[in-house]
mmCIF file of C-alpha atoms in Angstrom:
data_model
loop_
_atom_site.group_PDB
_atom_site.id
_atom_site.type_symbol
_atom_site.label_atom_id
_atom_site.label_comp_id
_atom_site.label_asym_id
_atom_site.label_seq_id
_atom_site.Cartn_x
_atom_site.Cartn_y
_atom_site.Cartn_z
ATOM 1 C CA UNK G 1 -18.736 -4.754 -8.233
ATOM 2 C CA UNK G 2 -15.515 -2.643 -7.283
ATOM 3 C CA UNK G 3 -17.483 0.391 -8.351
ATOM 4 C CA UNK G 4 -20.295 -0.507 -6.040
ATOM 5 C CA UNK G 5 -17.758 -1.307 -3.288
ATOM 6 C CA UNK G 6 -16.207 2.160 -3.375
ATOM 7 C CA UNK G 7 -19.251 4.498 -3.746
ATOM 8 C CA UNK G 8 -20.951 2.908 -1.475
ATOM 9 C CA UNK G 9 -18.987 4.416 1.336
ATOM 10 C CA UNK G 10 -19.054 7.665 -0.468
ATOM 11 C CA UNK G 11 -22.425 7.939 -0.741
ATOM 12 C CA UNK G 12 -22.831 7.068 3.031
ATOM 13 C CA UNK G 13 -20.140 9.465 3.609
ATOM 14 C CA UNK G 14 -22.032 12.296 2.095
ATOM 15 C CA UNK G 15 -25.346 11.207 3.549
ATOM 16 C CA UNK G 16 -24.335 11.162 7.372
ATOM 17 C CA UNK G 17 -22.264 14.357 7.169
ATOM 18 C CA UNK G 18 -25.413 15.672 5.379
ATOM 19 C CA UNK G 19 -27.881 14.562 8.470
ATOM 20 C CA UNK G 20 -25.845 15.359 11.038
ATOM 21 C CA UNK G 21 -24.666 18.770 10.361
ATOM 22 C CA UNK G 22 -26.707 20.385 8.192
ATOM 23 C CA UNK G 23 -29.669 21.902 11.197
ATOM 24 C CA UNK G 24 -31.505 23.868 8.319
ATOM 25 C CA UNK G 25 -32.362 19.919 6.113
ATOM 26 C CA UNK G 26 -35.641 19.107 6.318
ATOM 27 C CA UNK G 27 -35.466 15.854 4.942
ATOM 28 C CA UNK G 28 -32.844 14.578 7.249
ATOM 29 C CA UNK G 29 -35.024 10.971 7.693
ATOM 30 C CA UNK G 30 -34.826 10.434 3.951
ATOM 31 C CA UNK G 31 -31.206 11.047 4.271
ATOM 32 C CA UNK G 32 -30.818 8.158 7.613
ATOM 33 C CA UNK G 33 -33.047 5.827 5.825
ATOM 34 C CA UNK G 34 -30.905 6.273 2.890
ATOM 35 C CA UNK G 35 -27.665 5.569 5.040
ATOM 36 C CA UNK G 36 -28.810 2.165 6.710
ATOM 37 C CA UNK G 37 -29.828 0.690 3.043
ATOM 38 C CA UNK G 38 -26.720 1.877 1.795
ATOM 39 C CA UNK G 39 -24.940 0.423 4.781
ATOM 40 C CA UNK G 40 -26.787 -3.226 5.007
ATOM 41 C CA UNK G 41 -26.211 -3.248 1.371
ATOM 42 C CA UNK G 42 -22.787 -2.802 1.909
ATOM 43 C CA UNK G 43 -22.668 -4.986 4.950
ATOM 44 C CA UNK G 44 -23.670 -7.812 2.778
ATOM 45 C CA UNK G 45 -19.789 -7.649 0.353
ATOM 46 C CA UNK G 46 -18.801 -8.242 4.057
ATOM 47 C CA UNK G 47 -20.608 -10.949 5.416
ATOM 48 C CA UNK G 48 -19.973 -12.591 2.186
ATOM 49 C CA UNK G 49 -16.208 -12.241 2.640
ATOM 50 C CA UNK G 50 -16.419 -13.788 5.793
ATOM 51 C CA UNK G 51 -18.445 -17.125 5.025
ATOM 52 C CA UNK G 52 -16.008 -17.438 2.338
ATOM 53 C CA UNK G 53 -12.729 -17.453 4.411
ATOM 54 C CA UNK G 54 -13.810 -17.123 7.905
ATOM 55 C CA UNK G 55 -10.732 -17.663 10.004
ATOM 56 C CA UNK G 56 -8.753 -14.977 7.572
ATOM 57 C CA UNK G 57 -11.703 -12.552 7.795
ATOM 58 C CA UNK G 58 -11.430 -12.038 11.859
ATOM 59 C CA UNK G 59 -7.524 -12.147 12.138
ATOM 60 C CA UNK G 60 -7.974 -8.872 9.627
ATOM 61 C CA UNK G 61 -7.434 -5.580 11.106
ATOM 62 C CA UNK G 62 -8.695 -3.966 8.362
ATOM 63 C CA UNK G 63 -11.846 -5.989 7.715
ATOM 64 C CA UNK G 64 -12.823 -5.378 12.008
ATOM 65 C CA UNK G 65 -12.425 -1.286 11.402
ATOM 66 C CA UNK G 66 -14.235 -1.675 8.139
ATOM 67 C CA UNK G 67 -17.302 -3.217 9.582
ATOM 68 C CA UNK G 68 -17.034 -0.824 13.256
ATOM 69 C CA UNK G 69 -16.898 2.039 10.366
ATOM 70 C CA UNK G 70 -19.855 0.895 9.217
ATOM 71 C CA UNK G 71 -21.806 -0.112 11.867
ATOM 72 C CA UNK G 72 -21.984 3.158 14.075
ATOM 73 C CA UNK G 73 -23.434 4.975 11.535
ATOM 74 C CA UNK G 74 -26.271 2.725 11.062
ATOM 75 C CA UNK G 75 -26.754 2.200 14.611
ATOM 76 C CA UNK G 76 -26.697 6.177 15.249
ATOM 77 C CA UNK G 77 -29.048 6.577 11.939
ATOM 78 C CA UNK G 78 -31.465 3.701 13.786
ATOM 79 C CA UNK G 79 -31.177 5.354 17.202
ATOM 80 C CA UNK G 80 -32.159 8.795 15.424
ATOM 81 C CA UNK G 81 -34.633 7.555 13.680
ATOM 82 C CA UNK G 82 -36.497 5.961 16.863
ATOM 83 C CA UNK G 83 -35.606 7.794 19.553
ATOM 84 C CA UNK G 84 -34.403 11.102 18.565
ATOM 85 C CA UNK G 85 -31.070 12.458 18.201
ATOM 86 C CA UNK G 86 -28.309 10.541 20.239
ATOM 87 C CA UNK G 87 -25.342 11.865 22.045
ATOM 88 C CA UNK G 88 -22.934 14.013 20.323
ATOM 89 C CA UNK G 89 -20.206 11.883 20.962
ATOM 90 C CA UNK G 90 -21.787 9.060 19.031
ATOM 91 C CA UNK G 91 -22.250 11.551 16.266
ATOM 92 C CA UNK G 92 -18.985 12.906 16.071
ATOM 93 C CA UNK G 93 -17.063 9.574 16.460
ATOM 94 C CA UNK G 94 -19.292 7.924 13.532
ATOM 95 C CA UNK G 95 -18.179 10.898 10.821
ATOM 96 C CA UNK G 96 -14.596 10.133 12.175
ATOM 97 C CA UNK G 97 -14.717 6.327 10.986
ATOM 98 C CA UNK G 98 -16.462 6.979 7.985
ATOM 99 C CA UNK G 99 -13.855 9.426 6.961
ATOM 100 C CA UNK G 100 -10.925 7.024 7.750
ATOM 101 C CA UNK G 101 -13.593 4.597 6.130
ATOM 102 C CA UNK G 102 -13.175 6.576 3.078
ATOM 103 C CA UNK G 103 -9.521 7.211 3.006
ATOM 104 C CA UNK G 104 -8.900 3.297 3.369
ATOM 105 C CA UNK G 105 -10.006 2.949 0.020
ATOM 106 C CA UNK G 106 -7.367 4.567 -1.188
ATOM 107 C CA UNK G 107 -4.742 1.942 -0.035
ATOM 108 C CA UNK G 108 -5.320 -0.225 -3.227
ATOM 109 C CA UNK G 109 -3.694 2.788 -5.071
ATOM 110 C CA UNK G 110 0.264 1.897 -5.129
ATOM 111 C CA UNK G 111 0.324 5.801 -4.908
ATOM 112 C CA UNK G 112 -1.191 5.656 -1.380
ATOM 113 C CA UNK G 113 -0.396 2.534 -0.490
ATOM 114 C CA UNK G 114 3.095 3.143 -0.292
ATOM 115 C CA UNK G 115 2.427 5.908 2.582
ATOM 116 C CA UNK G 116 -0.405 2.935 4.146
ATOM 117 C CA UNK G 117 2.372 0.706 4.390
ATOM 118 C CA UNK G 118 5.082 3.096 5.935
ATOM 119 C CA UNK G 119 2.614 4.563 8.230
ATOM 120 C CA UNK G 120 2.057 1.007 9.815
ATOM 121 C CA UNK G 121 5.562 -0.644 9.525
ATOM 122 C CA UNK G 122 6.974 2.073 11.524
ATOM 123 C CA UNK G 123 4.564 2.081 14.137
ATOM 124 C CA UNK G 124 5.105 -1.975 14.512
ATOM 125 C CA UNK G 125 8.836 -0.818 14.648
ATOM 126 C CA UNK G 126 8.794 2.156 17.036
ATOM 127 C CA UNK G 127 6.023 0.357 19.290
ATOM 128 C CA UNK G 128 8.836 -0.034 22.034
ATOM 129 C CA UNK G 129 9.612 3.405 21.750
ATOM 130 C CA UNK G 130 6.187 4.340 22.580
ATOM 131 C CA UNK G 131 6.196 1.609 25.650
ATOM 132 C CA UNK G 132 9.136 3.288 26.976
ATOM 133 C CA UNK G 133 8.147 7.361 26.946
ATOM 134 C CA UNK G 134 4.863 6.386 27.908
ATOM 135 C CA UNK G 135 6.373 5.093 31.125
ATOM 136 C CA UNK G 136 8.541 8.058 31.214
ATOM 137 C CA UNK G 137 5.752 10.349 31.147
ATOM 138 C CA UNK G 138 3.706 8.305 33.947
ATOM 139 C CA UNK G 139 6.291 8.269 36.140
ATOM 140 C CA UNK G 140 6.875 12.611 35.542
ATOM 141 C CA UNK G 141 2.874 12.697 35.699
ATOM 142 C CA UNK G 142 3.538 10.819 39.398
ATOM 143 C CA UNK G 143 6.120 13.586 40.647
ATOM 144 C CA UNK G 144 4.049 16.467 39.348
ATOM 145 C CA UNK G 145 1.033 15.173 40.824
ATOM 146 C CA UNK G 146 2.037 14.690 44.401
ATOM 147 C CA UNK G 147 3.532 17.787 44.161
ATOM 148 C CA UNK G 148 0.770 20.048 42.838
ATOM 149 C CA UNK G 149 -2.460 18.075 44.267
ATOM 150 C CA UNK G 150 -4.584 19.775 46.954
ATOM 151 C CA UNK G 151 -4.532 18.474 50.289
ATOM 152 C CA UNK G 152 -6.126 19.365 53.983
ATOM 153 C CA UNK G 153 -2.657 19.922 55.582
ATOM 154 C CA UNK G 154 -1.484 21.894 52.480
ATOM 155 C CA UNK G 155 -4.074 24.176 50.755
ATOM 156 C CA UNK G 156 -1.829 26.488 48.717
ATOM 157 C CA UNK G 157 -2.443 23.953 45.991
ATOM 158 C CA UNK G 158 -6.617 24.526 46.158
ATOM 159 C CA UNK G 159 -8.240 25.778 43.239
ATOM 160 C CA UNK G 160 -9.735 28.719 44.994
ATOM 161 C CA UNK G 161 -6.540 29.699 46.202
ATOM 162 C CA UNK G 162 -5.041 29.568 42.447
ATOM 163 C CA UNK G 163 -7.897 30.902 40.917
ATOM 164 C CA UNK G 164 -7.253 34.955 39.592
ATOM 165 C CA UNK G 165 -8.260 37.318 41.716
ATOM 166 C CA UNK G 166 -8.819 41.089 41.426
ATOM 167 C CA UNK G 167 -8.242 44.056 43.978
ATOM 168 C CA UNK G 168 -9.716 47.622 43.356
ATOM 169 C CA UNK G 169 -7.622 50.544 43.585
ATOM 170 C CA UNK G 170 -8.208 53.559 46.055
ATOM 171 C CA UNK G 171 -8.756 57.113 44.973
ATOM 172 C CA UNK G 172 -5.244 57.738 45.938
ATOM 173 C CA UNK G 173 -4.429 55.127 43.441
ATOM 174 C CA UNK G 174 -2.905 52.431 46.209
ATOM 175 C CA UNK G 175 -4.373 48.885 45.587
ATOM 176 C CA UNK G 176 -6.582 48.018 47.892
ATOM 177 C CA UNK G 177 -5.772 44.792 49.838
ATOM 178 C CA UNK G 178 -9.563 42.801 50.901
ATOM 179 C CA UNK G 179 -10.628 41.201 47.727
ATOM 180 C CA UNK G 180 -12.598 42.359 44.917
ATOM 181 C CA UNK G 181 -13.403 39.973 42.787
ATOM 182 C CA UNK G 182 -12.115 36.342 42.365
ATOM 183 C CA UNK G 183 -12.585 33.835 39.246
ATOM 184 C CA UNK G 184 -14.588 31.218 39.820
ATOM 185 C CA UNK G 185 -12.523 28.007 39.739
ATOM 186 C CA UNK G 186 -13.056 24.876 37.348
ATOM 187 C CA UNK G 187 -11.437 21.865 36.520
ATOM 188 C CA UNK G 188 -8.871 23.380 34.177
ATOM 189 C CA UNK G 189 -7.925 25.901 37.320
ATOM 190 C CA UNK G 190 -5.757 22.872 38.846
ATOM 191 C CA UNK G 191 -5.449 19.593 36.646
ATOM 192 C CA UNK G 192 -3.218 18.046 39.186
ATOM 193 C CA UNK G 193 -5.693 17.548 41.524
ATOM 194 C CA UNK G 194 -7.341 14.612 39.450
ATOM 195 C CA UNK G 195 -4.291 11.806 37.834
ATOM 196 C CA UNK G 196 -6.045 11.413 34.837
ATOM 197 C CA UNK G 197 -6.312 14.887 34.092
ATOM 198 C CA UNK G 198 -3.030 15.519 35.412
ATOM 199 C CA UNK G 199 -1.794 12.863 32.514
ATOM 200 C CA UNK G 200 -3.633 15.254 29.994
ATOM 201 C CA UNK G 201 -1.316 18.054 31.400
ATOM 202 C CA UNK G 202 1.620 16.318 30.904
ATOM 203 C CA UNK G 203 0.847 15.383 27.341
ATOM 204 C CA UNK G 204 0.003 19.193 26.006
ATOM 205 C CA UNK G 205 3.162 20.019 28.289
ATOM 206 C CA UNK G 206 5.151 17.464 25.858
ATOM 207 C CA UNK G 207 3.578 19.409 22.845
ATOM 208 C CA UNK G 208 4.945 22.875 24.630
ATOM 209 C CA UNK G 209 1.639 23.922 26.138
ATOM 210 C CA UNK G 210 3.236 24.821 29.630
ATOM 211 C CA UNK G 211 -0.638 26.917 30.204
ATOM 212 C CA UNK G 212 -1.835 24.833 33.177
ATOM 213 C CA UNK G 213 1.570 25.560 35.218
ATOM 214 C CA UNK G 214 1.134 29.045 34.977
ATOM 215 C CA UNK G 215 -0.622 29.333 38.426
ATOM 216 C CA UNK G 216 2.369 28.526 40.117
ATOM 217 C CA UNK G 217 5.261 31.011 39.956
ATOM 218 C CA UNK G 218 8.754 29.199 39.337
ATOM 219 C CA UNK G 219 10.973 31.392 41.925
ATOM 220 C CA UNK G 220 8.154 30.108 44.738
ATOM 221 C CA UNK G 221 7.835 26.362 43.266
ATOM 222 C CA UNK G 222 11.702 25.687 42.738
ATOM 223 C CA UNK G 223 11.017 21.602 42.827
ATOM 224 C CA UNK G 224 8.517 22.236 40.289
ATOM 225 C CA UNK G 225 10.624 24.165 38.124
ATOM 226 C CA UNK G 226 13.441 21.476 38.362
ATOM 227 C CA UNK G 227 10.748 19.104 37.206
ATOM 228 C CA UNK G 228 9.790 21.314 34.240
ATOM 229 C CA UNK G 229 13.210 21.461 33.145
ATOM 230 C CA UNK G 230 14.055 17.920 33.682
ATOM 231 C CA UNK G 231 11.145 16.679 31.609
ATOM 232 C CA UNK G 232 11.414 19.132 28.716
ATOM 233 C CA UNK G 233 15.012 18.427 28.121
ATOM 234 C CA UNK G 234 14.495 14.786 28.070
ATOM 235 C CA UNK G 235 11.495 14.238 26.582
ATOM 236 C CA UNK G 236 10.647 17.157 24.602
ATOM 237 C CA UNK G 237 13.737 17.938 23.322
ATOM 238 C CA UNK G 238 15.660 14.838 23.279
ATOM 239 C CA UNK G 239 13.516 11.787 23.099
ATOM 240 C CA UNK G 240 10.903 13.424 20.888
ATOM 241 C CA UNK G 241 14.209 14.509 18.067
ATOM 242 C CA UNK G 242 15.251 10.543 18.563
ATOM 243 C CA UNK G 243 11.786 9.571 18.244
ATOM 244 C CA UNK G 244 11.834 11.571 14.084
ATOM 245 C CA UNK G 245 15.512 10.401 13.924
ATOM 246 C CA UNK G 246 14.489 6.816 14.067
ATOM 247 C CA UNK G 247 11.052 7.204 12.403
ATOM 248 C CA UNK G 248 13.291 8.858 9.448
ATOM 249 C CA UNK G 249 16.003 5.544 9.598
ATOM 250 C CA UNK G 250 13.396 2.880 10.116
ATOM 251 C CA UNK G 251 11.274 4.255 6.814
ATOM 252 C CA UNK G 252 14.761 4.355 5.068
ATOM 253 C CA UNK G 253 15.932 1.290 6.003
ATOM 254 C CA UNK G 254 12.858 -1.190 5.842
ATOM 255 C CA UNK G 255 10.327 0.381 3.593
ATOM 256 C CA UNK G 256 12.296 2.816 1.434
ATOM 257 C CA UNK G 257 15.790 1.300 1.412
ATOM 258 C CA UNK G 258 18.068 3.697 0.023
ATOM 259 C CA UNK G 259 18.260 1.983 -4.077
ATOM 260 C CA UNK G 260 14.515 2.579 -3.783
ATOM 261 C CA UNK G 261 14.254 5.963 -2.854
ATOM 262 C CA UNK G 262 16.849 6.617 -5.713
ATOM 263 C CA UNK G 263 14.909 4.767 -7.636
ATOM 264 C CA UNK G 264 11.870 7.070 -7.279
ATOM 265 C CA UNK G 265 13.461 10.077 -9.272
ATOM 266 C CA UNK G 266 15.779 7.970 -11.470
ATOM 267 C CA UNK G 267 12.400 6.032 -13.270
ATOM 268 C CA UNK G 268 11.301 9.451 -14.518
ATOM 269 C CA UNK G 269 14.663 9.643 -16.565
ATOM 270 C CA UNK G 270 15.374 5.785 -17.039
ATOM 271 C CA UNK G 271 12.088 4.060 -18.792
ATOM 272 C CA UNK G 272 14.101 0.548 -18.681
ATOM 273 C CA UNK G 273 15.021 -0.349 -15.551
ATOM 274 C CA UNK G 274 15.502 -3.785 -14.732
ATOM 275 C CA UNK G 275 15.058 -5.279 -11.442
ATOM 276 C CA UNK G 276 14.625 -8.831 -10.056
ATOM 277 C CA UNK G 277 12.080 -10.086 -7.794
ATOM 278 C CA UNK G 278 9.189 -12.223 -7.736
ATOM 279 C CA UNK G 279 5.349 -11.106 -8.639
ATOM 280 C CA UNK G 280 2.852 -12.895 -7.412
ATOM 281 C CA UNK G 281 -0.511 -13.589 -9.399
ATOM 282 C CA UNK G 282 -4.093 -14.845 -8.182
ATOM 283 C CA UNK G 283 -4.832 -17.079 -11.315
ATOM 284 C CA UNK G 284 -7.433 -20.092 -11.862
ATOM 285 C CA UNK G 285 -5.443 -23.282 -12.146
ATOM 286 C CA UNK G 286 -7.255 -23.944 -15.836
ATOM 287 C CA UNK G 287 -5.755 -20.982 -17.409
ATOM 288 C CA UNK G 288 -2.653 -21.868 -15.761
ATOM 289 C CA UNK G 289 -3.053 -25.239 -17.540
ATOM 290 C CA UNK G 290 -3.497 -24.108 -21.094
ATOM 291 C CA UNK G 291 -0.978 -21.296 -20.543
ATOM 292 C CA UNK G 292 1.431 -24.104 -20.238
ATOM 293 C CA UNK G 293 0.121 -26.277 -22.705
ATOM 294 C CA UNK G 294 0.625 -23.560 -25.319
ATOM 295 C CA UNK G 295 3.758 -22.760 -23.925
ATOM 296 C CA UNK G 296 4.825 -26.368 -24.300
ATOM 297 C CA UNK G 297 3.685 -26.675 -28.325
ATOM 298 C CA UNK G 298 4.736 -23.761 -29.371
ATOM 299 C CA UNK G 299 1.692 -21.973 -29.736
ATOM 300 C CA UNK G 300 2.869 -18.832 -27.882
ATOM 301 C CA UNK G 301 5.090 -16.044 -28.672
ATOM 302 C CA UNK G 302 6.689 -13.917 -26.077
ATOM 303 C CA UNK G 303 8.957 -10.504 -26.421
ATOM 304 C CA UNK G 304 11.228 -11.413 -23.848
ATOM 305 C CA UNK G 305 12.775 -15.064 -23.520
ATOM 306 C CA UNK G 306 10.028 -18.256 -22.744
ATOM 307 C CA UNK G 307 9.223 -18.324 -19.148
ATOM 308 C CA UNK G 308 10.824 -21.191 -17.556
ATOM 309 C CA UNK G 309 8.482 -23.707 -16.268
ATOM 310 C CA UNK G 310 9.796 -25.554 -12.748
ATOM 311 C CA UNK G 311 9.057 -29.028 -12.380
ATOM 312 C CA UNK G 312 6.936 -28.144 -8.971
ATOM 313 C CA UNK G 313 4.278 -26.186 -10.951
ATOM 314 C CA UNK G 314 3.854 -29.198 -13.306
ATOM 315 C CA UNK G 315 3.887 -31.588 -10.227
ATOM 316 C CA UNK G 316 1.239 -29.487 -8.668
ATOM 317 C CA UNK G 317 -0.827 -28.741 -11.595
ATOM 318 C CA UNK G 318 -0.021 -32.552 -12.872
ATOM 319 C CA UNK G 319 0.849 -31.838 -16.280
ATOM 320 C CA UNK G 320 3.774 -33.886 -17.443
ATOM 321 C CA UNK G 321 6.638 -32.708 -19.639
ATOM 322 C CA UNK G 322 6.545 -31.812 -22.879
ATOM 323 C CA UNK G 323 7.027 -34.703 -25.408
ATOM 324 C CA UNK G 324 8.466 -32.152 -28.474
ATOM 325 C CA UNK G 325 7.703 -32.620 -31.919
ATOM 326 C CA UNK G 326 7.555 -35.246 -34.670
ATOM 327 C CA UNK G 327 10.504 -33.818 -36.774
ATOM 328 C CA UNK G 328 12.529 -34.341 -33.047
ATOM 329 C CA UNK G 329 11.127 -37.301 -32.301
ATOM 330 C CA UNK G 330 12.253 -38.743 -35.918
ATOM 331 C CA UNK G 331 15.284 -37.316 -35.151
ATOM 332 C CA UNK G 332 16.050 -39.055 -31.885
ATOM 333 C CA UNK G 333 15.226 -42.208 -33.274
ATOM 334 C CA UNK G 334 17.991 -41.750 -35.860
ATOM 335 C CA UNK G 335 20.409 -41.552 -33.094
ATOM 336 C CA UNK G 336 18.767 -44.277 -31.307
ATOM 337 C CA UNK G 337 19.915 -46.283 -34.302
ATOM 338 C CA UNK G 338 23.078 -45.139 -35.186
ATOM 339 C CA UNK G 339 23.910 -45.901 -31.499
ATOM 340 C CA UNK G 340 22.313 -49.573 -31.695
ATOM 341 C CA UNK G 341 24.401 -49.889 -34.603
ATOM 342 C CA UNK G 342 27.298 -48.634 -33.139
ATOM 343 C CA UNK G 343 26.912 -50.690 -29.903
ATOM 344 C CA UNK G 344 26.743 -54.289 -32.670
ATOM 345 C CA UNK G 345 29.433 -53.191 -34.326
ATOM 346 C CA UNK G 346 31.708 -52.609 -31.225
ATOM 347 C CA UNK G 347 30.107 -56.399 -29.814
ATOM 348 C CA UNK G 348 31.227 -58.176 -33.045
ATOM 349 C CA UNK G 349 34.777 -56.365 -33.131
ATOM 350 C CA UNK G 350 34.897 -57.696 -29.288
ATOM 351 C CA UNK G 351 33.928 -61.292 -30.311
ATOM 352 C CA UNK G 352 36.450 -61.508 -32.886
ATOM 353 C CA UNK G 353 39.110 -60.028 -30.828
ATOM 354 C CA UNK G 354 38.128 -62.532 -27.641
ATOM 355 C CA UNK G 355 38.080 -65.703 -30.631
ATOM 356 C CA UNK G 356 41.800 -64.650 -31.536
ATOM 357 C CA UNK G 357 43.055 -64.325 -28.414
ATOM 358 C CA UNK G 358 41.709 -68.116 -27.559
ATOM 359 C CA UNK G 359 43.356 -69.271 -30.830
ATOM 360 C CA UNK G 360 45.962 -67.942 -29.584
ATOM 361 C CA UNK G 361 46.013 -69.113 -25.990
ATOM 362 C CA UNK G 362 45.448 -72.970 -27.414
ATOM 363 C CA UNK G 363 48.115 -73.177 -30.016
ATOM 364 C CA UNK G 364 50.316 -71.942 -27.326
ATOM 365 C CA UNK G 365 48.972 -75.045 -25.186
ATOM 366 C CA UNK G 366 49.488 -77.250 -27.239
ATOM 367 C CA UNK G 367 53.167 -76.154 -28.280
ATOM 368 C CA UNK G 368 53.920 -76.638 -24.640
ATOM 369 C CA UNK G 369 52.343 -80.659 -24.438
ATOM 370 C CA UNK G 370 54.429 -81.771 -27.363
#
């Protein structure tokens, strides 16, 4: 079953990339057919875990992007099937999931979990980071883009008027003033004159791609170039360093801790290392049962010290305590009656004591009446 569970992907993996890149394949509707029994096949592991626990099933992350991995590519196989081939997008967004697809199977490898694990604590950690440059950046994308945007009154910021143009030069070799030629203008000429685009700008300008401000010149545009400088310093170069700083700290602290990462390189020299902490096991409560119940007669042997059963797993799994054996049994009944004998013996030394002391008590009674 866990076999089936991780070629299936694989094979779907390979099939898609197959059918949708490969022009020259001939046979690309064996290949979709192929994909969508693979994928309904696989769809049914799925739709069993969910009738089992429902509730669980939907509050997963992991399980929604596992079946939206899925599910595009047999839509897109359907779609290409029937109707021809769909939009690229589609095509190119489902090999994306079924790649990730693919690489989430490696998360039940402690190897690549570990990273699986880092990779989303941190981001739960540094979310309010993100919340707070991505205002930052909004309100720099503002400022640049009232700035830089085209308008009737002002038309120095028009993409015709940014766009390169070429003069020819005279036979004396002066340049000839009256235009030449002139590049046609697109939407990359002025991003600024559209917000959202003018948000892409200032993300490649926060990964140093400072391209789409080369139109202006910086001695002309002196606001702009106080702009530049204010957002590169602060963002680029300061909060981006804090933002590795405290992705480096928050790994350390919460998901490495620093014993751990010691740790790492130590267990390749030290092959005992003991460490405490609890391990957790899915077991069925009947081998749990006669695990104890061996435990309890004897009937086990272990290399380290017998486990220590707590009174709340017998409570739960309503097995009582353990009686012990006949030769301790015998034993305790021994005791039992030395101690009843004991307990006579101290009785009958009382009684006579108490029968003197009233002997005693009348004779001195009756000394006093006469």
């Amino acid at each position: 079953m866990v076999i089936l569970l991780f070629l299936f992907p694989k094979y779907i993996l390979r099939s898609f990339i197959m059918a949708s890149t490969l022009k020259q394949l001939e046979q690309t509707k064996i290949l979709f057919i192929i994909i969508i029994l693979l994928g309904i096949g696989y769809l049914t592991f799925e739709v069993r875990l969910c009738l089992w626990k429902p509730k669980l099933y939907f509050t997963d992350p992991w399980k929604m992007f596992d079946v939206g991995a899925l599910v595009l590519p047999i839509i897109t196989s359907m779609y290409w099937l029937v109707n021809g081939k769909p939009p690229l997008w589609i095509i190119a967004f489902s090999n994306l999931f079924l790649y990730f697809k693919f690489l989430l199977f490696f998360r039940v490898f402690k190897s690549f979990g570990v990273y699986f694990v880092l990779i989303i604590g941190v981001v739960k950690r540094v979310l309010v980071f993100w919340v707070i440059l991505s205002f930052i950046i909004f309100g720099f994308t503002h400022a640049f883009f009232i700035m830089l945007r085209p308008t009737k009154d002002d038309k120095e910021n028009d993409p015709w008027n940014l766009a390169t143009k070429y003069n020819s030069i005279n036979s004396n070799g002066t340049i000839n003033p009256n235009l030449t030629l002139i590049q046609q203008p697109n939407s990359n000429t002025n991003m600024f004159s559209w917000f959202p685009t003018s948000i892409l700008a200032m993300y490649l300008l926060l990964t140093g791609d400072s391209g789409y401000l080369s139109s202006w010149t910086y001695r002309e545009a002196p606001i702009m170039t106080i702009l530049l400088v204010l957002f590169t310093s602060f963002t680029t170069i300061y909060l981006m360093n804090l933002f590795i700083g405290s992705f480096i700290g928050v790994a350390i602290e919460d998901y490495g801790k620093n014993e751990a990462f010691l740790l790492q390189k130590a267990k390749k020299k030290i092959k005992n290392i003991f460490q405490i902490g609890c391990n957790y096991y899915d077991i069925p409560a009947d081998e749990v049962r006669r695990l104890i119940n061996a435990i309890d007669n004897n009937q086990t042997e272990f290399s380290s010290p017998s486990p220590i059963i707590s009174k709340k797993l017998r409570y739960l799994l309503k097995i009582s305590e353990p009686i012990g054996s006949i030769d301790e049994l015998k034993q305790l009944k021994e005791e039992f009656k030395q101690l009843k004998e004991e307990l006579k013996q101290r009785q009958i030394r009382d009684e006579s004591k108490q029968q003197e002391n009233g002997d005693e008590f009348r004779q001195q009674i009756s000394g006093f009446s006469q």
